[in-house]
Amino acid sequence: MPALYPGGILPPYMSSENERTLILVKPDGVARGLVGEVVRRFEARGLKLAAMKLINAPRATVERHYEEHRERPFFADVVNYLCSGPIVAIALEGPNAVKAARSMMGATNPADAPSGTIRGDLALSIENNIVHGSADAESAAKELAIWFSDSEYV
Ligand code: CMP
C-alpha cells in the first residue's frame, strides 16, 4: 500500500524504488562555491539530477517551504536567510532518494553531524548548514511541488 501524502497517494516516481527528493543548496553553500561538491557527492552515490536551477528565491516561496516552522522562534531568521542570496534547487531521483540524501547531509546542527557527511565535513553553524533536504516522502512531494513545475523536469 503506497504511503499517503496531502494530495492523495504518492505519484509513480515516489515509490521507494524511484523516489524524488528536494535539495536546496543554501546561500552559504552557493557563496562558498560548494554547489559542485554537494552535487558531486549525490551523483557519486548514484542519485540522478531530475531538475536543477540557480535562483534568488521569492520570499513567498520560502515561506511556503518553511510553513511547518512558522510558529518556531527561528522562522523569520531562516526565511530571511534563504532569501539573502542565490540558492540552487535540485530534484534528486533514485532508489530511496529521500533517506539516502538525508543520511549524506548529516544532522541539521553540523555540530552533531558525523565526518563524512556534507554538514559534518563542510559546516559549523545550524543556520549556515549548506543544504536543506526533504525529511520524508510526504515532505518531498510537497516541497518539490513548491520549487518545481512539471515542465522543469528533464
Ligand atoms: P533546514 O533543514 O533547512 O530546516 C529548517 C532550518 O532552520 C534548518 O535547516 C536550520 O538551518 C534552521 N534552524 C535555525 N535554528 C534552528 C533550530 N533551533 N532548530 C532547527 N532548525 C533551525
Coordinates of N, CA, C and O in Angstrom, one line a residue, residues 25-26 28-42 81 104-111 113-131:
V25 N 20.7 24.0 -2.1 CA 22.0 24.4 -1.6 C 21.7 25.9 -1.2 O 21.3 26.7 -2.0
K26 N 21.9 26.1 0.1 CA 21.6 27.4 0.7 C 22.6 28.5 0.3 O 23.6 28.2 -0.2
D28 N 24.9 30.1 1.9 CA 26.3 29.9 2.3 C 27.0 28.9 1.4 O 28.1 29.0 1.0
G29 N 26.2 27.8 0.9 CA 26.8 26.8 0.1 C 27.2 27.4 -1.3 O 28.2 27.1 -1.9
V30 N 26.2 28.2 -1.8 CA 26.5 28.8 -3.1 C 27.6 29.8 -3.0 O 28.6 29.8 -3.8
A31 N 27.6 30.7 -2.0 CA 28.6 31.7 -1.8 C 30.0 31.1 -1.6 O 31.0 31.7 -2.0
R32 N 30.1 30.0 -1.0 CA 31.4 29.3 -0.7 C 31.8 28.5 -1.9 O 32.9 27.8 -1.8
G33 N 31.1 28.4 -2.9 CA 31.5 27.7 -4.1 C 31.4 26.2 -3.9 O 32.2 25.4 -4.5
L34 N 30.4 25.7 -3.1 CA 30.3 24.3 -2.8 C 29.2 23.6 -3.5 O 28.9 22.4 -3.2
V35 N 28.6 24.3 -4.5 CA 27.5 23.6 -5.3 C 28.0 22.3 -6.0 O 27.4 21.3 -5.9
G36 N 29.2 22.5 -6.6 CA 29.8 21.3 -7.3 C 30.1 20.2 -6.3 O 29.8 19.0 -6.6
E37 N 30.6 20.5 -5.2 CA 31.0 19.5 -4.2 C 29.7 18.8 -3.7 O 29.7 17.5 -3.5
V38 N 28.6 19.5 -3.4 CA 27.4 18.9 -3.0 C 26.8 18.0 -4.1 O 26.5 16.8 -3.8
V39 N 26.8 18.5 -5.3 CA 26.2 17.7 -6.4 C 27.1 16.5 -6.7 O 26.6 15.4 -6.9
R40 N 28.4 16.7 -6.6 CA 29.3 15.6 -6.8 C 29.1 14.4 -5.9 O 29.0 13.3 -6.3
R41 N 28.8 14.8 -4.6 CA 28.6 13.7 -3.6 C 27.3 12.9 -3.9 O 27.3 11.7 -3.9
F42 N 26.3 13.7 -4.2 CA 25.0 13.0 -4.5 C 25.1 12.1 -5.8 O 24.6 11.0 -5.9
Y81 N 17.2 34.3 5.8 CA 18.5 33.8 5.4 C 18.4 33.1 4.0 O 19.2 33.4 3.1
M104 N 23.3 11.4 3.9 CA 24.6 12.0 3.4 C 24.7 13.5 3.9 O 25.9 14.0 3.9
M105 N 23.6 14.1 4.2 CA 23.7 15.5 4.7 C 24.2 15.6 6.2 O 24.8 16.5 6.6
G106 N 23.8 14.6 7.0 CA 24.1 14.7 8.4 C 23.1 15.5 9.2 O 22.2 16.0 8.6
A107 N 23.2 15.5 10.5 CA 22.2 16.2 11.3 C 22.1 17.7 11.0 O 23.0 18.3 10.5
T108 N 20.9 18.2 11.3 CA 20.6 19.7 11.0 C 21.7 20.6 11.6 O 22.1 21.5 11.0
N109 N 22.0 20.3 12.9 CA 23.1 21.0 13.5 C 24.4 20.4 13.2 O 24.7 19.2 13.6
P110 N 25.3 21.1 12.4 CA 26.5 20.5 11.9 C 27.4 20.0 13.1 O 28.2 19.0 12.9
A111 N 27.2 20.5 14.3 CA 28.0 20.0 15.5 C 27.6 18.6 15.8 O 28.5 17.9 16.4
A113 N 26.7 16.4 13.3 CA 26.8 15.7 12.0 C 28.2 15.0 11.9 O 29.2 15.6 12.1
P114 N 28.2 13.7 11.7 CA 29.5 13.0 11.7 C 30.3 13.4 10.5 O 29.8 13.8 9.4
S115 N 31.6 13.2 10.6 CA 32.5 13.4 9.5 C 32.1 12.4 8.4 O 31.6 11.3 8.7
G116 N 32.3 12.8 7.2 CA 31.8 12.0 6.0 C 30.5 12.5 5.5 O 30.2 12.2 4.4
T117 N 29.8 13.3 6.3 CA 28.5 13.9 5.8 C 28.8 15.3 5.3 O 29.8 15.9 5.6
I118 N 27.9 15.8 4.5 CA 28.1 17.2 3.9 C 28.2 18.2 5.1 O 29.2 19.0 5.1
R119 N 27.3 18.2 6.0 CA 27.4 19.2 7.1 C 28.6 18.9 8.0 O 29.2 19.8 8.5
G120 N 28.8 17.6 8.3 CA 29.9 17.2 9.2 C 31.3 17.6 8.6 O 32.2 17.8 9.3
D121 N 31.4 17.6 7.3 CA 32.7 17.9 6.7 C 32.8 19.4 6.3 O 33.9 19.9 6.3
L122 N 31.7 20.1 6.1 CA 31.8 21.4 5.5 C 31.1 22.6 6.2 O 31.2 23.7 5.8
A123 N 30.4 22.3 7.3 CA 29.7 23.3 8.0 C 29.9 23.3 9.5 O 30.3 22.3 10.1
L124 N 29.6 24.5 10.2 CA 29.7 24.6 11.6 C 28.5 25.2 12.3 O 28.3 25.0 13.5
S125 N 27.6 25.9 11.5 CA 26.5 26.6 12.1 C 25.2 26.1 11.7 O 25.0 25.6 10.5
I126 N 24.2 26.0 12.6 CA 22.9 25.4 12.3 C 22.2 26.2 11.3 O 21.4 25.6 10.5
E127 N 22.4 27.5 11.2 CA 21.7 28.3 10.1 C 22.4 28.1 8.8 O 21.8 27.9 7.8
N128 N 23.7 28.3 8.9 CA 24.5 28.2 7.7 C 25.0 26.7 7.5 O 26.2 26.4 7.6
N129 N 24.0 25.8 7.3 CA 24.3 24.4 7.3 C 24.3 23.9 5.8 O 24.0 22.7 5.6
I130 N 24.5 24.7 4.9 CA 24.8 24.4 3.5 C 23.6 23.9 2.7 O 23.4 24.3 1.5
V131 N 22.9 22.9 3.2 CA 21.9 22.2 2.4 C 20.6 22.1 3.2 O 20.6 22.0 4.4

